[in-house]
PDB file of C-alpha atoms in Angstrom:
ATOM      1  CA  MET A   1     -12.283   5.165  19.007  1.00 91.00           C
ATOM      2  CA  PRO A   2     -12.950   1.837  17.269  1.00 94.00           C
ATOM      3  CA  ARG A   3     -13.161   1.793  13.492  1.00 97.00           C
ATOM      4  CA  TYR A   4     -16.037  -0.046  11.785  1.00 97.00           C
ATOM      5  CA  ARG A   5     -16.454  -1.215   8.183  1.00 96.00           C
ATOM      6  CA  PHE A   6     -19.931  -1.053   6.659  1.00 94.00           C
ATOM      7  CA  GLU A   7     -20.707  -3.312   3.688  1.00 91.00           C
ATOM      8  CA  PHE A   8     -23.894  -2.902   1.699  1.00 85.00           C
ATOM      9  CA  LEU A   9     -25.129  -6.335   0.649  1.00 80.00           C
ATOM     10  CA  ASP A  10     -27.826  -5.192  -1.751  1.00 77.00           C
ATOM     11  CA  GLU A  11     -25.914  -2.318  -3.335  1.00 77.00           C
ATOM     12  CA  PRO A  12     -23.633  -3.796  -6.013  1.00 78.00           C
ATOM     13  CA  GLY A  13     -20.719  -1.575  -6.862  1.00 85.00           C
ATOM     14  CA  VAL A  14     -20.901   0.430  -3.626  1.00 85.00           C
ATOM     15  CA  GLU A  15     -17.575   0.369  -1.808  1.00 92.00           C
ATOM     16  CA  PRO A  16     -17.438  -0.354   1.939  1.00 93.00           C
ATOM     17  CA  VAL A  17     -17.482   2.682   4.232  1.00 93.00           C
ATOM     18  CA  PHE A  18     -15.123   2.997   7.213  1.00 96.00           C
ATOM     19  CA  LEU A  19     -16.142   5.091  10.242  1.00 96.00           C
ATOM     20  CA  GLU A  20     -14.693   5.652  13.696  1.00 97.00           C
ATOM     21  CA  LEU A  21     -17.528   5.380  16.201  1.00 96.00           C
ATOM     22  CA  GLU A  22     -17.874   5.034  19.958  1.00 96.00           C
ATOM     23  CA  ASN A  23     -19.206   1.444  20.006  1.00 96.00           C
ATOM     24  CA  VAL A  24     -21.263  -1.194  18.193  1.00 94.00           C
ATOM     25  CA  GLU A  25     -24.521   0.492  19.206  1.00 94.00           C
ATOM     26  CA  ALA A  26     -23.367   3.732  17.581  1.00 95.00           C
ATOM     27  CA  ALA A  27     -22.423   1.753  14.463  1.00 94.00           C
ATOM     28  CA  LYS A  28     -25.895   0.171  14.330  1.00 92.00           C
ATOM     29  CA  ALA A  29     -27.531   3.582  14.755  1.00 92.00           C
ATOM     30  CA  GLU A  30     -25.431   4.988  11.909  1.00 92.00           C
ATOM     31  CA  ALA A  31     -26.407   2.060   9.666  1.00 90.00           C
ATOM     32  CA  GLN A  32     -30.095   2.539  10.498  1.00 87.00           C
ATOM     33  CA  LYS A  33     -29.913   6.261   9.726  1.00 88.00           C
ATOM     34  CA  ALA A  34     -28.187   5.669   6.387  1.00 85.00           C
ATOM     35  CA  MET A  35     -30.639   2.890   5.550  1.00 82.00           C
ATOM     36  CA  ALA A  36     -33.616   5.166   6.198  1.00 81.00           C
ATOM     37  CA  GLU A  37     -32.171   7.791   3.839  1.00 81.00           C
ATOM     38  CA  THR A  38     -31.539   5.165   1.159  1.00 78.00           C
ATOM     39  CA  MET A  39     -35.059   3.773   1.510  1.00 75.00           C
ATOM     40  CA  VAL A  40     -36.570   7.194   0.845  1.00 74.00           C
ATOM     41  CA  GLU A  41     -34.601   7.344  -2.411  1.00 72.00           C
ATOM     42  CA  ARG A  42     -35.594   3.795  -3.381  1.00 69.00           C
ATOM     43  CA  LEU A  43     -39.270   4.341  -2.648  1.00 68.00           C
ATOM     44  CA  THR A  44     -39.241   7.611  -4.595  1.00 66.00           C
ATOM     45  CA  ASP A  45     -37.567   5.894  -7.562  1.00 64.00           C
ATOM     46  CA  ASP A  46     -39.855   2.822  -7.246  1.00 62.00           C
ATOM     47  CA  ARG A  47     -36.872   0.479  -6.783  1.00 61.00           C
ATOM     48  CA  ASP A  48     -36.452  -2.711  -4.741  1.00 60.00           C
ATOM     49  CA  THR A  49     -36.702  -2.009  -1.015  1.00 58.00           C
ATOM     50  CA  LYS A  50     -34.597  -4.974   0.116  1.00 70.00           C
ATOM     51  CA  LEU A  51     -31.543  -3.667   1.981  1.00 76.00           C
ATOM     52  CA  ALA A  52     -29.023  -5.094   4.417  1.00 79.00           C
ATOM     53  CA  THR A  53     -25.802  -3.745   5.895  1.00 85.00           C
ATOM     54  CA  ARG A  54     -23.075  -5.774   7.594  1.00 88.00           C
ATOM     55  CA  ILE A  55     -20.872  -4.095  10.205  1.00 89.00           C
ATOM     56  CA  TYR A  56     -17.369  -5.384  10.911  1.00 91.00           C
ATOM     57  CA  ASP A  57     -14.935  -4.349  13.651  1.00 93.00           C
ATOM     58  CA  GLU A  58     -11.276  -3.429  13.114  1.00 94.00           C
ATOM     59  CA  ALA A  59     -10.212  -7.072  13.382  1.00 94.00           C
ATOM     60  CA  GLY A  60     -12.600  -8.008  10.579  1.00 94.00           C
ATOM     61  CA  TYR A  61     -15.209  -9.754  12.726  1.00 94.00           C
ATOM     62  CA  LEU A  62     -18.873  -9.360  11.847  1.00 93.00           C
ATOM     63  CA  VAL A  63     -20.379  -7.522  14.841  1.00 92.00           C
ATOM     64  CA  ALA A  64     -23.853  -6.648  13.514  1.00 87.00           C
ATOM     65  CA  ARG A  65     -26.208  -6.900  10.589  1.00 86.00           C
ATOM     66  CA  VAL A  66     -28.895  -4.291  10.024  1.00 83.00           C
ATOM     67  CA  ASP A  67     -31.775  -5.205   7.709  1.00 80.00           C
ATOM     68  CA  PHE A  68     -34.482  -2.838   6.525  1.00 70.00           C
ATOM     69  CA  GLN A  69     -37.147  -5.150   7.941  1.00 65.00           C
ATOM     70  CA  ASN A  70     -35.506  -4.967  11.389  1.00 61.00           C
ATOM     71  CA  VAL A  71     -35.319  -1.169  11.224  1.00 56.00           C
ATOM     72  CA  THR A  72     -39.039  -0.884  10.483  1.00 49.00           C
ATOM     73  CA  GLU A  73     -39.924  -3.420  13.207  1.00 51.00           C
ATOM     74  CA  VAL A  74     -37.905  -1.480  15.802  1.00 45.00           C
ATOM     75  CA  HIS A  75     -39.668   1.725  14.753  1.00 42.00           C
ATOM     76  CA  GLU A  76     -43.119   0.110  15.070  1.00 42.00           C
ATOM     77  CA  VAL A  77     -42.364  -1.335  18.526  1.00 39.00           C
ATOM     78  CA  THR A  78     -41.009   2.022  19.696  1.00 41.00           C
ATOM     79  CA  GLN A  79     -44.146   3.812  18.501  1.00 43.00           C
ATOM     80  CA  LYS A  80     -46.461   1.298  20.188  1.00 47.00           C
ATOM     81  CA  SER A  81     -44.608   1.569  23.496  1.00 46.00           C
ATOM     82  CA  GLY A  82     -44.796   5.367  23.422  1.00 51.00           C
ATOM     83  CA  LYS A  83     -41.026   5.851  23.263  1.00 49.00           C
ATOM     84  CA  THR A  84     -39.407   8.307  20.896  1.00 47.00           C
ATOM     85  CA  GLY A  85     -36.139   8.094  19.013  1.00 47.00           C
TER      86      GLY A  85
END
């Protein structure tokens, strides 16, 4: 399985995380899940809600960027279209 590196742009001092996942889509889904959990903490603590995660492949190439704004937009579109997940 490919190995992906996750870097947290708006989390100073947080080390990159390395995960073996099936593909880029699985890596994006993992980043979105982690971002949602982090946002709950930030909203509860009344902290800045700006978040972004960069995902790199094993060769070091940037393969995706997940921003909180994009995660919420995807959720809204999914709800409006009647899809779940």
